[in-house]
Coordinates of C-alpha atoms and ligand atoms in Angstrom, one line a residue:
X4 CA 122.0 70.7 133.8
X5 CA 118.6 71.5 135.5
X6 CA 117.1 68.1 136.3
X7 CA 113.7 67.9 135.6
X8 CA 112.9 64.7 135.0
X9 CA 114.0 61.2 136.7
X10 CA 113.8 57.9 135.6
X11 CA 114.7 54.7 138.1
X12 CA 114.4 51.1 136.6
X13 CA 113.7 49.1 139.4
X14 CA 110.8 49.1 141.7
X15 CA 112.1 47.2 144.6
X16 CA 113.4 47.7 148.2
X17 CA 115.4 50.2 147.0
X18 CA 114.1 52.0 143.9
X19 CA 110.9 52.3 145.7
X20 CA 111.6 54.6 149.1
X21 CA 114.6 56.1 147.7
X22 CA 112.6 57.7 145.2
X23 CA 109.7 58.5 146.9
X24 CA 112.1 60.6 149.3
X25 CA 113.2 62.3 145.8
X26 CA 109.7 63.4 145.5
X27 CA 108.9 64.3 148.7
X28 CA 111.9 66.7 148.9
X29 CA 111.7 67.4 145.3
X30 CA 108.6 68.8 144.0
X31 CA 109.8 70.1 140.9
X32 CA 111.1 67.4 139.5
X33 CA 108.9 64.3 137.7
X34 CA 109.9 60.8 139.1
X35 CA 108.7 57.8 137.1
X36 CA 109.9 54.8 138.9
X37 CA 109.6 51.8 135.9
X38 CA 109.8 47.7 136.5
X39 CA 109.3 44.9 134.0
X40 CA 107.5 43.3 136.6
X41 CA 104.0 44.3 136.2
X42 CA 102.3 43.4 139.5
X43 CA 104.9 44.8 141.3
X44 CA 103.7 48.0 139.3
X45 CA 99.9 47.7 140.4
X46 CA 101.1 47.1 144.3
X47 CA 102.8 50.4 144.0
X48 CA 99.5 51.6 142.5
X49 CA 97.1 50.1 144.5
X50 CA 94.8 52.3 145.6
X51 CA 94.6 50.8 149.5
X52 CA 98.3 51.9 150.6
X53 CA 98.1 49.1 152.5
X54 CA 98.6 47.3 149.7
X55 CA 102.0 48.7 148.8
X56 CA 104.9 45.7 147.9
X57 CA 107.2 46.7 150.2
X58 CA 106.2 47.5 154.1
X59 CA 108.6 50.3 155.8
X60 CA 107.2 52.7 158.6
X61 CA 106.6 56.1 157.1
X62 CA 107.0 54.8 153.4
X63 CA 102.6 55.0 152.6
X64 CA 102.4 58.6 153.9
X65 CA 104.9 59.9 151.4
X66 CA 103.5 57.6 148.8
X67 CA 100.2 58.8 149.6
X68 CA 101.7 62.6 149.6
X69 CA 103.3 62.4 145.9
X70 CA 101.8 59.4 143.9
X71 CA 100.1 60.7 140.9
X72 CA 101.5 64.7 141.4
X73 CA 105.6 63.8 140.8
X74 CA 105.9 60.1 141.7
X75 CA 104.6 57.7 139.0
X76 CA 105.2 53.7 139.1
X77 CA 104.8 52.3 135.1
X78 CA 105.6 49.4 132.8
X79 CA 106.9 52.2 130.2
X80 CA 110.6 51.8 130.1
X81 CA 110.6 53.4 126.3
X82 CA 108.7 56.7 127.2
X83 CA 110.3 57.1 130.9
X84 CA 113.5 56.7 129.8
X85 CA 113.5 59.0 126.7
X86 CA 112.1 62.0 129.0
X87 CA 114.6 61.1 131.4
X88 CA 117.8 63.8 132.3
X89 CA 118.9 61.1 135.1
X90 CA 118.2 57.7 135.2
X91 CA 118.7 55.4 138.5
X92 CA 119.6 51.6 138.0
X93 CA 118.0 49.7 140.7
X94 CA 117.6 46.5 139.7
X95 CA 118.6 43.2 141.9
X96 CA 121.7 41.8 141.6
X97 CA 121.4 38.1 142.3
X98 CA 124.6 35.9 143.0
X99 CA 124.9 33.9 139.7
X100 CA 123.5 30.3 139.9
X101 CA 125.2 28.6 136.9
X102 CA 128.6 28.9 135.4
X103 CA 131.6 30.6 136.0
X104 CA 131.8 32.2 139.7
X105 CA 128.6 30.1 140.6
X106 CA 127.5 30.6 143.8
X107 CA 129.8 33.9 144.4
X108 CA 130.0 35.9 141.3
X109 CA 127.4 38.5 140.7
X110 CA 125.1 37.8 138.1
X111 CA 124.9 41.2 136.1
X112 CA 122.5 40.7 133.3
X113 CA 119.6 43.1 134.8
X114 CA 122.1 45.2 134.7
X115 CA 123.6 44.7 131.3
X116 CA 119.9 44.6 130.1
X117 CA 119.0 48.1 131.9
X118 CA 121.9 49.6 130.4
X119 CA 120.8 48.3 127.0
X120 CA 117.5 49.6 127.5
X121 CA 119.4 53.1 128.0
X122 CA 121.2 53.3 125.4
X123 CA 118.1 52.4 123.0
X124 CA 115.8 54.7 124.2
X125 CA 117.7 58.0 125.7
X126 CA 117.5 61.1 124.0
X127 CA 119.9 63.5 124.4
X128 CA 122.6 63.6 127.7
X129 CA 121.6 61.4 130.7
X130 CA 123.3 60.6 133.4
X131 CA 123.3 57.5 134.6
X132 CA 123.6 56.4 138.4
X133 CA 124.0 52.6 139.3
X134 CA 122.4 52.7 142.8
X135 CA 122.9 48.7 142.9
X136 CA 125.2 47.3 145.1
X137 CA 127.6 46.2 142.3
X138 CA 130.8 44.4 141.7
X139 CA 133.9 47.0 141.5
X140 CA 134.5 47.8 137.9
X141 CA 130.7 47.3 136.8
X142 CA 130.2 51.3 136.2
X143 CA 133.0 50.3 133.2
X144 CA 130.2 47.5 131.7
X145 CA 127.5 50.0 132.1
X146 CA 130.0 52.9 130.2
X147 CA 131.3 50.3 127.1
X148 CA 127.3 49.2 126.9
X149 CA 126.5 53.4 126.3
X150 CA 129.6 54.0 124.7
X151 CA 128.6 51.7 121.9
X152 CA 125.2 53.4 121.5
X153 CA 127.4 57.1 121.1
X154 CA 129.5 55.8 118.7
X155 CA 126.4 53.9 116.4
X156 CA 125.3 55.5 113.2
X157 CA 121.9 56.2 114.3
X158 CA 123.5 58.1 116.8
X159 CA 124.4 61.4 114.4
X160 CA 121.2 62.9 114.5
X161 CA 120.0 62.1 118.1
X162 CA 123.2 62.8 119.5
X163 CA 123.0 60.9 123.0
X164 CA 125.8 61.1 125.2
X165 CA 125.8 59.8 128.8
X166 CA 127.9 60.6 132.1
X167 CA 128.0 57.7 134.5
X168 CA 127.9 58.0 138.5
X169 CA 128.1 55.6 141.5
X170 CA 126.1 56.3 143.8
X171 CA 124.9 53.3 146.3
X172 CA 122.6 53.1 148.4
X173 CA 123.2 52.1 152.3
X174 CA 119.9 52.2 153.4
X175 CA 118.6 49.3 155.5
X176 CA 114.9 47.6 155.7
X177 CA 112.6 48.4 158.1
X178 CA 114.7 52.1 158.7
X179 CA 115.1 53.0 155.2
X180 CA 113.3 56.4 155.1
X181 CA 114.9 57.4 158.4
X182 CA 118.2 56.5 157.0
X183 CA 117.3 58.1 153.5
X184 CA 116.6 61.3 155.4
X185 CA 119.2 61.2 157.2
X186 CA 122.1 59.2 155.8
X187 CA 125.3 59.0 157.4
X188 CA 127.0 59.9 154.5
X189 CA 126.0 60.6 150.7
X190 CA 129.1 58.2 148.2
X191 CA 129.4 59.3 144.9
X192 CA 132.0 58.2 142.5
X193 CA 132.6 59.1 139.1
X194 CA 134.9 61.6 136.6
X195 CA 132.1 63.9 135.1
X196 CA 131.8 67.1 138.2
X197 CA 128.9 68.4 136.2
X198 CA 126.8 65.1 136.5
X199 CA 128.2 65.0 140.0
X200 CA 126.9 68.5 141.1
X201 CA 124.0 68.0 139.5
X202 CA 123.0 64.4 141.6
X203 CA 125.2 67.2 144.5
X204 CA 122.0 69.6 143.8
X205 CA 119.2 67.1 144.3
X206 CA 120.5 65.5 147.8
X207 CA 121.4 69.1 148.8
X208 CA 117.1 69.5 149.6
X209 CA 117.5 67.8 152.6
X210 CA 121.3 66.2 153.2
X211 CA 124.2 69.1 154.4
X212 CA 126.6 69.3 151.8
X213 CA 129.7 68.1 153.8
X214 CA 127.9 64.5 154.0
X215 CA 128.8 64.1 150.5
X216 CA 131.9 62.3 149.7
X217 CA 133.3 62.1 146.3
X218 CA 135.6 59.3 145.1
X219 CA 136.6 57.9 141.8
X220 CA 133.7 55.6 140.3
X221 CA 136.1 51.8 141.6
X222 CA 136.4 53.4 145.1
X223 CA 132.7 53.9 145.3
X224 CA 131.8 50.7 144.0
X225 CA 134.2 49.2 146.4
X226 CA 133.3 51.5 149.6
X227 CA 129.5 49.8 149.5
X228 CA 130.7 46.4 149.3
X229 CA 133.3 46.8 152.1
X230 CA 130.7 48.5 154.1
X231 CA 128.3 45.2 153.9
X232 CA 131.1 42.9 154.7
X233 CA 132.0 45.1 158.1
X234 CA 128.5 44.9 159.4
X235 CA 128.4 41.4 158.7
X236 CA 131.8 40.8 159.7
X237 CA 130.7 42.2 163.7
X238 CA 127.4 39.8 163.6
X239 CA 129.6 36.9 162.9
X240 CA 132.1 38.1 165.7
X241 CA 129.4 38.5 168.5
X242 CA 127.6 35.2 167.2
X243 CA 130.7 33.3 168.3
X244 CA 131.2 35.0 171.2
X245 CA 127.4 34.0 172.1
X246 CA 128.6 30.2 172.4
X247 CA 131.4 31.2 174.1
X248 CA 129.1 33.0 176.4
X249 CA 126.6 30.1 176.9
X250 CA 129.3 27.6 178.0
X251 CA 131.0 29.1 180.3
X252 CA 128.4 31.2 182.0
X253 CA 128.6 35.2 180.5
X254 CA 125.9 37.3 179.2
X255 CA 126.4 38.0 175.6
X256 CA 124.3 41.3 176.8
X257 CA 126.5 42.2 179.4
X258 CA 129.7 42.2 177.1
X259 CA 128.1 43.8 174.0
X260 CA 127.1 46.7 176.3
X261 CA 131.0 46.6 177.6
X262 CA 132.6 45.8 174.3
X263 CA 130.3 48.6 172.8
X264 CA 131.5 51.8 175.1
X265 CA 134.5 51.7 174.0
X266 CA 134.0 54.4 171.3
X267 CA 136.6 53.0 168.8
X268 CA 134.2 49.8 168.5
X269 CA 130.9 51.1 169.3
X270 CA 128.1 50.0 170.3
X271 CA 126.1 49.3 167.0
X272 CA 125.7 45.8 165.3
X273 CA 126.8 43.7 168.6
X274 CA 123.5 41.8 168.7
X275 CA 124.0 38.5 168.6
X276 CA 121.3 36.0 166.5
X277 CA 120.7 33.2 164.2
X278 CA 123.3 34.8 161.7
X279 CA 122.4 37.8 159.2
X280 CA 119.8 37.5 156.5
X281 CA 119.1 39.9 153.9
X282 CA 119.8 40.2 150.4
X283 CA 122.8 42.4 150.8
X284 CA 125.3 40.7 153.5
X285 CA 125.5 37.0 151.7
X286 CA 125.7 37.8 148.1
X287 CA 128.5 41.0 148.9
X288 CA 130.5 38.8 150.9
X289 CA 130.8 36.2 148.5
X290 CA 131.2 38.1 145.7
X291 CA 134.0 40.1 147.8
X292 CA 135.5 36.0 148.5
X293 CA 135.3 35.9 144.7
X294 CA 137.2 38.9 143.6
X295 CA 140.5 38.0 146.4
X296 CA 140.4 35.1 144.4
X297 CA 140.2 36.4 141.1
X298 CA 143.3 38.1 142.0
X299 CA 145.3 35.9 143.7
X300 CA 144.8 37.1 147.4
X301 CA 143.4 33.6 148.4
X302 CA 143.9 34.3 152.3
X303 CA 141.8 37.4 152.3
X304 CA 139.1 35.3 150.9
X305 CA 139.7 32.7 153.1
X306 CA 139.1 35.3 156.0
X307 CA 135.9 36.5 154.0
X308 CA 134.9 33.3 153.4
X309 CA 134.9 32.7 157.2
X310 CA 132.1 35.1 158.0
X311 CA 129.8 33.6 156.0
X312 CA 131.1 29.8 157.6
X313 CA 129.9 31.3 161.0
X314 CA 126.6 32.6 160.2
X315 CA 125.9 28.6 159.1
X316 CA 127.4 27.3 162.3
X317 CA 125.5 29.2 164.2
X318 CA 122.1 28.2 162.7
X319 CA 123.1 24.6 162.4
X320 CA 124.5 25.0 166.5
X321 CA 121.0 26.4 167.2
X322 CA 118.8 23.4 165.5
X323 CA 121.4 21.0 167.5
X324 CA 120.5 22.6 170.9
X325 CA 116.8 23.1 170.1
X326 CA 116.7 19.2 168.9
X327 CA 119.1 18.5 172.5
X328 CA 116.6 19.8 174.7
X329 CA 114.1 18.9 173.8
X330 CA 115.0 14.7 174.5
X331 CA 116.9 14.4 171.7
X332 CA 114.2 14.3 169.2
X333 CA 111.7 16.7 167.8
X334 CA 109.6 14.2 165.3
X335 CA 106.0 14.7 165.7
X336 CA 106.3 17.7 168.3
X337 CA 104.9 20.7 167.5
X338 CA 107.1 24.0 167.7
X339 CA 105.8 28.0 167.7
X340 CA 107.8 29.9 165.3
X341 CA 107.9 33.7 165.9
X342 CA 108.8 35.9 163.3
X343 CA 109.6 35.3 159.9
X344 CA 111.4 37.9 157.9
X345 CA 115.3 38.6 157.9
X346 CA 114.7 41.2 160.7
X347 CA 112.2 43.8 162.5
X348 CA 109.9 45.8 160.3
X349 CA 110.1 44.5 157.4
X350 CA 107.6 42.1 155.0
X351 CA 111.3 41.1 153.4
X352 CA 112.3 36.9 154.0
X353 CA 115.2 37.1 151.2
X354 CA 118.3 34.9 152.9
X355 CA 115.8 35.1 156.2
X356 CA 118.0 32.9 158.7
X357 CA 114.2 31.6 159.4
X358 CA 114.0 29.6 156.1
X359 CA 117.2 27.3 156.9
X360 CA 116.5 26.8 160.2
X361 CA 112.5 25.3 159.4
X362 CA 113.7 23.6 157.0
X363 CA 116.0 22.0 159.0
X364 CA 113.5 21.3 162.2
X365 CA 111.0 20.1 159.4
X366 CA 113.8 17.4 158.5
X367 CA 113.9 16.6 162.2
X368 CA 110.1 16.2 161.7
X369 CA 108.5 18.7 163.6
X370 CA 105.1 20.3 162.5
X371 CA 105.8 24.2 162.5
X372 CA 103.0 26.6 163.5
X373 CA 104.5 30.2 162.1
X374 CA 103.6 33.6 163.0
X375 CA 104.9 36.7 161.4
X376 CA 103.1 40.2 161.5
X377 CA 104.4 41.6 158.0
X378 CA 105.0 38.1 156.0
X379 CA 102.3 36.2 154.1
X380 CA 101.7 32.7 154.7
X381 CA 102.0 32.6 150.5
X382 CA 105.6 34.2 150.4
X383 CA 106.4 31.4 153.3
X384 CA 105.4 28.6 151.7
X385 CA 107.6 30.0 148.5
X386 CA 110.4 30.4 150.6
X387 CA 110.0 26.4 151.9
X388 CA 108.6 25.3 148.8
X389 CA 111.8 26.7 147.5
X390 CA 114.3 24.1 149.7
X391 CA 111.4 21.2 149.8
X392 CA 109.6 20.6 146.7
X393 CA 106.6 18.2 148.5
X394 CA 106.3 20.8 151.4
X395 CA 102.7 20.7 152.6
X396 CA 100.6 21.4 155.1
X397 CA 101.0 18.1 157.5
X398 CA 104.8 19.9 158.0
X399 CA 103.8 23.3 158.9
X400 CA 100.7 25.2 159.0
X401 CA 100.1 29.5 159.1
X402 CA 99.3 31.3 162.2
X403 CA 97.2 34.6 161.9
X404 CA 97.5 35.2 165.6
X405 CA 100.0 35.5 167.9
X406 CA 98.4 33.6 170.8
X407 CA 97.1 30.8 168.8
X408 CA 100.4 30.1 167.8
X409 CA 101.5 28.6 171.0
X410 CA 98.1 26.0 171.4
X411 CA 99.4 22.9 172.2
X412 CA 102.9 23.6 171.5
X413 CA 106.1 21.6 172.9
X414 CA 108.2 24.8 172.4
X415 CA 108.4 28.3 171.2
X416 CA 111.3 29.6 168.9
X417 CA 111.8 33.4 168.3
X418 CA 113.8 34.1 165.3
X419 CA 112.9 37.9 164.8
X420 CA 112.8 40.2 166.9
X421 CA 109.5 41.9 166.5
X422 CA 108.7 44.5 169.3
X423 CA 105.5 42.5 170.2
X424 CA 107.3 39.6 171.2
X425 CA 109.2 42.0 173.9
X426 CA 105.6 42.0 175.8
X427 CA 104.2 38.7 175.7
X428 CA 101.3 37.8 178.3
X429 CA 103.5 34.4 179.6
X430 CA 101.1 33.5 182.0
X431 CA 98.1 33.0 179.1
X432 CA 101.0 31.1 176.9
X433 CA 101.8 29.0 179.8
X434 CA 98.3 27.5 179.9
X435 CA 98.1 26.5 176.4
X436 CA 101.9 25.1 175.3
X437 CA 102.0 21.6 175.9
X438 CA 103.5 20.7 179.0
X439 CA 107.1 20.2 180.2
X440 CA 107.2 23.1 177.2
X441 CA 110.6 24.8 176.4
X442 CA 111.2 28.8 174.8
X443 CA 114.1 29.5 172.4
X444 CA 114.9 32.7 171.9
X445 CA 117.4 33.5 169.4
X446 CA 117.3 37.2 169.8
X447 CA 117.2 37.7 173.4
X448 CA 113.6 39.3 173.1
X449 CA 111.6 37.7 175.7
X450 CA 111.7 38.1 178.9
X451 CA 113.3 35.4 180.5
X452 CA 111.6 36.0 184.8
X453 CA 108.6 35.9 183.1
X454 CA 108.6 32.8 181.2
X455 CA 110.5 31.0 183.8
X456 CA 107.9 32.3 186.2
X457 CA 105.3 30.5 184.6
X458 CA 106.8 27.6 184.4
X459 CA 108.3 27.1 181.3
X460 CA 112.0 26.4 180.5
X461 CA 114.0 28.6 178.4
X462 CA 117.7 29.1 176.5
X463 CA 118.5 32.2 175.0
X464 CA 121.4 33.2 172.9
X465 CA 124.4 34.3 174.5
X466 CA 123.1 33.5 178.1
X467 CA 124.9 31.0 179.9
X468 CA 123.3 29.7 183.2
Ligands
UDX25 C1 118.6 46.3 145.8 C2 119.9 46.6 145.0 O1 119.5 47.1 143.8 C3 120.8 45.4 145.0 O2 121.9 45.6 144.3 C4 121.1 45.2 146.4 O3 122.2 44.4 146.6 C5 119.9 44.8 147.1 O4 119.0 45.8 147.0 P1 116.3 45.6 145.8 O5 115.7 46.9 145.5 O6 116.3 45.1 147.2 O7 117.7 45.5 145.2 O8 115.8 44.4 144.9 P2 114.3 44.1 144.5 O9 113.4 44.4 145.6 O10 114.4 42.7 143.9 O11 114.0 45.1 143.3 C6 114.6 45.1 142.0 C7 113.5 45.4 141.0 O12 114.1 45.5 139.7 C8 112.4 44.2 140.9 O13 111.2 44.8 141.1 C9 112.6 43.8 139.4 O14 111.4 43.4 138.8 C10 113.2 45.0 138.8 N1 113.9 44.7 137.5 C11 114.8 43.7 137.4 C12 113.7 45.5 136.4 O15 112.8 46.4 136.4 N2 114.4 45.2 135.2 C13 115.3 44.2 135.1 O16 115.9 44.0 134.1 C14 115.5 43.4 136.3
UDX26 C1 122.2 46.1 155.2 C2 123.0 47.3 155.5 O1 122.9 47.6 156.9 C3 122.7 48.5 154.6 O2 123.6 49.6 154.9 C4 122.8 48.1 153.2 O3 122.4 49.1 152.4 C5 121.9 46.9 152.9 O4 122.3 45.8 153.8 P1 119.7 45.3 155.8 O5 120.1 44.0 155.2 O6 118.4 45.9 155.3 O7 120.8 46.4 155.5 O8 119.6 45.2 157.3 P2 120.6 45.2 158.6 O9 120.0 46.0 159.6 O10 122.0 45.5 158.2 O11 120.6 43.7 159.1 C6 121.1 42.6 158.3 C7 121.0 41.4 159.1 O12 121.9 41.4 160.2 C8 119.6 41.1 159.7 O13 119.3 39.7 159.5 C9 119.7 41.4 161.1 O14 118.8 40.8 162.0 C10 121.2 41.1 161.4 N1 121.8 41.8 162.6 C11 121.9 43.1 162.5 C12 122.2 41.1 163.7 O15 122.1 39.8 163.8 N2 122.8 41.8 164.7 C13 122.9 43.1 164.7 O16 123.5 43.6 165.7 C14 122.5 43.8 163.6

């Protein structure tokens, strides 16, 4: 089949750049990217790109390039999905909050409901591609949900039949249309080769051929959630080897860089921090404790289970030693937070290891002065709001500048790694933090001659004295 037309339901993280690289390196084909969420819809349309939902360098430009020629954001599930040859399901997967598998299970009704919508309004033979990161065995909800349109009465006349594909997405924020041009690999499972060398055709524009890898549609599914759980495996590693590091006197540096020649580890994913955030690494890992469970295998989700333990412990060890130094008590002092979202680059907070650890230094009683450059003070005080219902502005307050940030603070905590924070005047920040004023850097992105120069005492992950 020629595709011509595309339809993705879901306008997020992941729908969004992933299809505008379709339509850069796609002319031809018509991409309507559709969401139930209509202001999500109108920051995709907004006519200032700087107004886009979702902040990724290079993501305006192509916006900017294809919006309104072969890229169109809409409401219109009915109408997209009808003209559609291939639809992509992009919609979050949240771990389920009540229930059976609460708190590990993935909660599939966006799915169910997309797949619903699908079968109502398709016309003719679609393929359908979950690009969600999705439970192994979901493709087989998705097929029963279009088998039962094919097999309705109303079917006869319109005929609709459906292949489905797995295809995810490994993408990650703040390099996710450098990684979408250039992936490491292309994963696609399924049974159908036509519908598999057609979604072959599209990549082909831009991705060599041998990057694809085809698997059964389980052995995809499962490949994406095993990938998650390996990165986030490696954080937790290095995180505990930064405590080992700080009490007996390593750098956690020094033995990432030697750890990481060795070219059967490598040298990606060694840095250590306050623990990985995200919406992917949490929710996969968990749902990958659920599933050993569900069959039986209760020590590999005990092992599982254990990288998620560690990225806890090492926030929790981190509000200890801030809390520590600073005379065992933190209540009325004022503390500099730098950096807000999960990581670099991105305007994303979901699971942002920021949000536990202000909570918990607001418990301590602190008043919080936080700077981000991407995040909005609005989507900060919705992420605390969301852990402390009476949350106001006597517990933390929103900086728009970096340097004002630090005025009259006891201490300085970095908890993203932002390049701007690399090259930080010390000597100005010295003047204005309170004095005897302390620096915590949870990323090891300051430099630590300079703020000791001026005066100021630091710790830093991994670096033992
Ligand atoms: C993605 C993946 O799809 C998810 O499986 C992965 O684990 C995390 O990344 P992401 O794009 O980051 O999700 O999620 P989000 O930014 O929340 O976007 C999802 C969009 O789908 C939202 O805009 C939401 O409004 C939309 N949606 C949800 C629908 O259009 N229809 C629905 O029924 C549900
Ligand atoms: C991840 C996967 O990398 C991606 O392939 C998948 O599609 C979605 O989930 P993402 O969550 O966007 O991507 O970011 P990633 O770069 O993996 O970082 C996740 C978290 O780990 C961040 O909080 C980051 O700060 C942290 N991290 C990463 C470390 O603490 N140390 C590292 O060395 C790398």
């Amino acid at each position: 089949m020629d595709i011509k037309n595309i339809c993705c339901i879901g306008a997020g993280y992941v729908g969004g750049p992933t299809m505008a690289i379709i339509a850069k390196y796609c002319p031809d084909i018509q991409i309507n990217v559709v969401d139930i969420n209509p202001d999500r819809i109108s920051q995709w349309n907004a006519s200032e790109l700087k107004d886009l939902p979702i902040y990724e360098p290079g993501l305006k430009e192509i916006v900017e390039k294809c919006r309104g020629k072969n890229l169109h954001f809409s409401t219109e599930m009915k109408k997209n999905i009808s003209a559609a040859d291939l639809i992509f399901i992009s919609v979050n997967t949240p771990t389920k909050t009540k229930g059976i598998g609460s708190g590990q299970a993935i909660d599939l009704k966006y799915v169910e409901a997309s797949s619903r919508e699908i079968s109502k309004y398709s016309k003719g033979h679609t393929i359908v591609v979950e690009k969600s990161t999705l439970p192994v065995k979901t493709a087989q909800t998705i097929k029963a949900i279009l088998d039962a349109a094919q097999k309705d009465k109303s079917n006869l006349e319109n005929k609709k039949t459906f292949s489905v594909l797995s295809n995810p997405e490994f993408l990650a924020e703040g390099t996710a249309i450098k990684d979408l041009e250039n992936p490491d690999r292309v994963l696609i499972g399924g049974d159908d080769d036509d519908a598999i060398n057609d979604l072959v055709n599209i990549y082909s524009k831009w991705i060599e051929k041998d990057k694809v890898l085809r698997t059964d549609l389980w052995s995809s599914e499962l490949s994406k959630l095993i990938s998650n759980a390996f990165l986030a495996q490696r954080i937790s590693s290095i995180n505990t080897i930064s405590a080992l590091c700080e009490a007996t006197g390593a750098k956690i540096k020094d033995v990432s860089l030697a750890v990481g020649m060795d070219r059967r580890i490598g040298r990606y994913f060694l840095n250590s921090g306050p623990g990985f955030g995200g919406s992917c690494f949490k929710k996969d890992i968990s749902n990958l404790v659920y599933i050993s469970n569900h069959y039986g295998l209760f020590d590999v989700a005990e092992y599982w289970q254990k990288v998620l333990d560690i990225n806890t412990w090492q926030q929790k060890r981190f509000v200890e030693l801030i809390v520590n130094n600073m005379f065992g008590t933190i209540s009325s002092k004022k503390i500099a937070v730098l950096g807000f979202s999960f990581k670099a680059n991105t305007n994303d907070t979901r699971e942002s290891p920021a949000i536990n650890i202000c909570k918990k230094l607001i418990e301590e009683g602190a008043f919080l002065k936080i700077y981000d450059p991407k995040v909005k003070k609005s989507q900060i005080m919705k992420d605390l709001s969301s852990i402390e219902k009476d949350i106001d502005s006597k517990k933390w307050g929103y900086s728009n500048s970096i340097y004002s940030t630090f005025e009259n603070a006891d201490a300085a905590l970095f908890l993203t790694e932002w390049g701007e924070f690399a090259s930080l005047n010390w000597e100005r920040i010295s003047n204005i933090m309170r004095q005897p004023a302390w620096v915590f850097d949870t990323r090891s992105i300051v430099d630590i001659n300079q703020v000791r120069g001026n005066g100021i005492s630091i710790w830093q992950v991994g670096y033992g004295n």
